Amino acid sequence: MTVFKYALKRLLRNKLNLFTIFLLTPLFIALTFSMGNFDRNGVNVGWVDLDGTPLTGMLRDAIADSSPVHELEEEEIRISLARSKVDYVLVADAGFSEELIGGGAPKLRSYSIQETNIANQVILKVEGFLGAAQGIAETAGGDEDAFYAGMNSFLQGNFTVSTGLYSTNGRSVEAALSGLGQLAMAMMFLSTFTAINLIKERENRTFYRVMASPCSLRNYMLQNVLVFFSVLLCQVGVMFLSVRYIFNMYLGPAVLKLFLVMAVFALLCVAMGIALATAARSVRQASTISSLVITPISMLSGLLWPRWIMPDFLQTIGRYLPPTWAIEAAHKVMLGKPLRSVSLELSILLGFIAVFFLLGTWRRADVAK
Amino acid sequence: MSRIITIARRTIVQNLRDTGNALGQMLIFPILLIFILGNALAPMYDVGNVDPTVVGYLNEDSGPMGRLADEFMNMPEVKDLLDVRPVDSVTQGNNLLQDMDITALIHIPGDYSTKVIAGQEAEIAITVLPGRTFRGALVETVMESFICGSNATQAMLAMGNPQPEYRPAHGTIEDQPFSVSGLMPDAMDYYAVTMLVMIVMYGTMYGAYGMAANNLYPVGRRVKASPVRPGEQYIGTTIGNVATIFVSSLVIIAFSHFAYGVNWGDNLFLILLITFLHVILAVGLGSMAIAVMRDEKRASVLINLLVIAWTFLAGGYFKITLPSAFSWIQYFSPSFLVQTALFNTIYGGPFSQTLLMLAAMIGIILLSGIIGIAAERRSGQ
Amino acid sequence: MLVEMKNLVKRYGNNLAVDNVNLEIAEGEVFGLLGPNGAGKTTIINMLLGLTKVDGGEIIIFGKRVNGNREDVSKHIGIVPQELAIYEDLTAAENVAFFGRLYGLKGKLLQQRVAEALAFTGLSDKRKEFPKKFSGGMKRRLNIACALMHRPRLIIMDEPTVGIDPQSRNHILSSVEDLHQQGSTIIYTSHYMEEVEELCTRIAIMDQGRVIALGSKEELKELVSSEERIVVELAGVNYTVVDEVRKISGVKDCILTDSTLTVLASKRPSLISSIVDAITSAGAEVISLSAEKPTLESVFLTLTGKTLRD
Ligand SMILES: Nc1ncnc2c1ncn2[C@@H]1O[C@H](COP(=O)(O)OP(=O)(O)OP(=O)(O)O)[C@@H](O)[C@H]1O
Ligand SMILES: [Mg+2]
């Protein structure tokens, strides 16, 4: 285990590397992407109130229940739509409330974006609200006080809608899952580090010297794999602990199984690093390849945002990328499914591992080059 | 002057020979990312139509309210918004949710009508997949417009109307549609701009490397030993790097326009001017980082992190909306200044703001230049 | 024999890097491998270590074929590679200890051998420092120390003194001498004729993958002692001079550069007077004349037609 021991020693000695690997980069990426909301934004409604009565206020509040409302002046309407500050603008003209309470059916003006039907839900809601208001006005028979009393009892009605997020066991694992995605990306970056270290040993000829000693090539590779594998496992462990105890997120009911899934992914990262070390001719080339490849792979595999938001053809591409399967397996395990249910994902990962290790096999004949 | 040109030319040649490394990164990377981001995150920037949201619908109520709900779900206005898949049990609904076959499950409980008639609170439950902010709000809004009728009817009954009549007020909104085509970036347009800005920002690396090579490496020291005046080496290297990055930017702009159909607006001159200033700014900042830190490795770690932070703050990865009390933070990101200037130019934003951004960029350039040359002098002695 | 190479062949594409080499090295020898750049010295060493595929022939070290017994054989070999092969981020002592462990040393013995190897190469007071801060010569010495701590029976040194200061060089040369005294067998490659002349008991001269001469330095000089090189400074040069000199019996070659005439000829009495006669009869005048004694350098020149450090 000499190679293992000294490689670890040299790795730990390089504080700058460690600092970036374990802390800065993952933390940064995590912070950045945890703030993302990758669905389409809700409908932003512009509201121009030229009437200014309690009724128009009630209407505005009703809209604001489900869509953000921005108060606008009449002149701002077009520019706000063009700047996509708002997606839809409603205007209540003066006298609107009076006419409605008097039993009429006054009209609201609206400005919409021609290219989209995004405001339809708002329209449905406003029409529902005004239908109710008209009915209540009719019942009140033009009596303003009775009308508002009726409106209040309408607004506090017994019928409600409650919305909850889907999860199997009452706690959502989504936050932790996106954390895991970012962890997976950081792990892939670390695997570049594996490659760089191996290439460096080749470049500074210490590899040659080790190969001249009784240490076999297989032994040398095995111990190096072990070094990077254990570093990655530590990284996963640190991440699990901080997700759980610092960020207070829920990792699902089976943390150990989840760790197992991530351990398989860690092995994949090491295998990728070794394949990269074989393919790249210099340290610079290795780091170029990895930075060119890792970010796009992470995006397409759904490490930075959920896969479902992407169009089908990108999701299909994602199916050929190993991290997709890792994160899929992780998600299932976090939802409390048994390991059996992720056997397909795990075998695909193991297949990738085998392929990368084969690609990364160094032959003795290469040593002197 | 000729010495500056010699050094600039050498820098360009070095940058070009380095194909497959840095330059490949400067071109392939952004072009790839524009494509992925532009497609993957298209819904976030889409002004186009919204497809009906697929919902599971579990109606366990056989009373009058249950029948009303069935009718409501069949209304054409609702069908435009919801693609309803009836389900038989909560378990079936949950399974569909888990497999992401439906986005939300609408559940009307069996005692719904009973409760309504008894005048008790009655609740329709919606379960939404996590992360579906938009779709979730949509389903909720639709169902609220359903209960709106029930609440109205109950209110009218309470007011003493024995035969309350509720009808949604269809046709009360007089709409004036308004075309925004060409006024808003779609995802591809958006990311072409932000990725260009990001990659030019990474050009700081060139600046840093150039400066490090001049001051920290033997070859650079050797050049210093030749009759080069202080500053000439710095200016020459900078010119070489600026030329390299600017040409890469041109390639990105041209490629994104012709291959992805990205809209770069009508004022190409101003776009190029902003980009050019940005390139100078990036190279200047890189040189300054080395001048101050005197350690290439540390400087490049710092630059890497800063570029991520700046790009994020500027909304380069995805649009961010900071609470207005904090929106000033964005101005600390040079990427934000550049992006604002570019978007204003392409989509007709206020020119005064563009000018302000340009002035700020020139300020940063001057500052980094002064510090860079000062450091060069100091090390030259 | 400690090392036997039989009909050794190594090809790189069409390039025959090692061409049918047969060498035997006995226990206790300091064996010199001499040759210009690209002669194939490093390639031979790589094959001895089992680090490069052998295209033909076989190598037997300590009575065992290297092919198939690499790990066994390599235990008793110490290698000083041509290029530095040390870890910049391990201290001098850690470097030596690391390689010591790879050769199976442990515990007290390891500590003791590390100290010995460092003392032997004069690095004891730098044991806790990182090679980053070392001078070129100190790095070379560390490069050597890493090959010695397991007391190998066979030490292979591939140009250990390249590009360093005279002080470190002398240190290295005298350590090779010490190792020899202690009974180690050493294979030593170099471009420096003086080093090889001084150190080696037997020398092989290589060119283009072939051994073109083999023997002790006296035997090698004997090889060319039948030849003589005469350098003449002329005045009033004209081109008939070369023709006239070539007519003399025994003259093998004659080259005129500017006003210097170099003549290569077999040794015979009155050779010099015949040359002077021929020159004068061609109408030129002799300003100075020198006849050179054979050195290893001139042996080399005669055999390969190249100078060593071109
Ligand atoms: N990996 C390789 N691939 C192709 N050709 C090689 C390789 N290694 C060596 N050669 C060729 O083999 C020949 C012998 O090279 P070798 O390194 O053995 O020379 P050398 O005698 O050690 O020279 P030097 O004194 O410069 O170290 C050269 O022609 C070289 O070009
Ligand atoms: Mg050699």
Tab-separated table of C-alpha atoms and ligand atoms in Angstrom, chain C residues 41-43 82 158-159 189, ligand 2:
chain	number	residue	atom	x	y	z
C	41	LYS	CA	21.489	3.503	-25.055
C	42	THR	CA	18.308	4.445	-23.205
C	43	THR	CA	16.336	1.969	-25.292
C	82	GLN	CA	18.177	9.895	-17.683
C	158	ASP	CA	21.658	6.731	-17.617
C	159	GLU	CA	23.681	9.931	-18.045
C	189	THR	CA	25.970	5.659	-20.080
D	2	MG	MG	19.323	8.326	-23.584
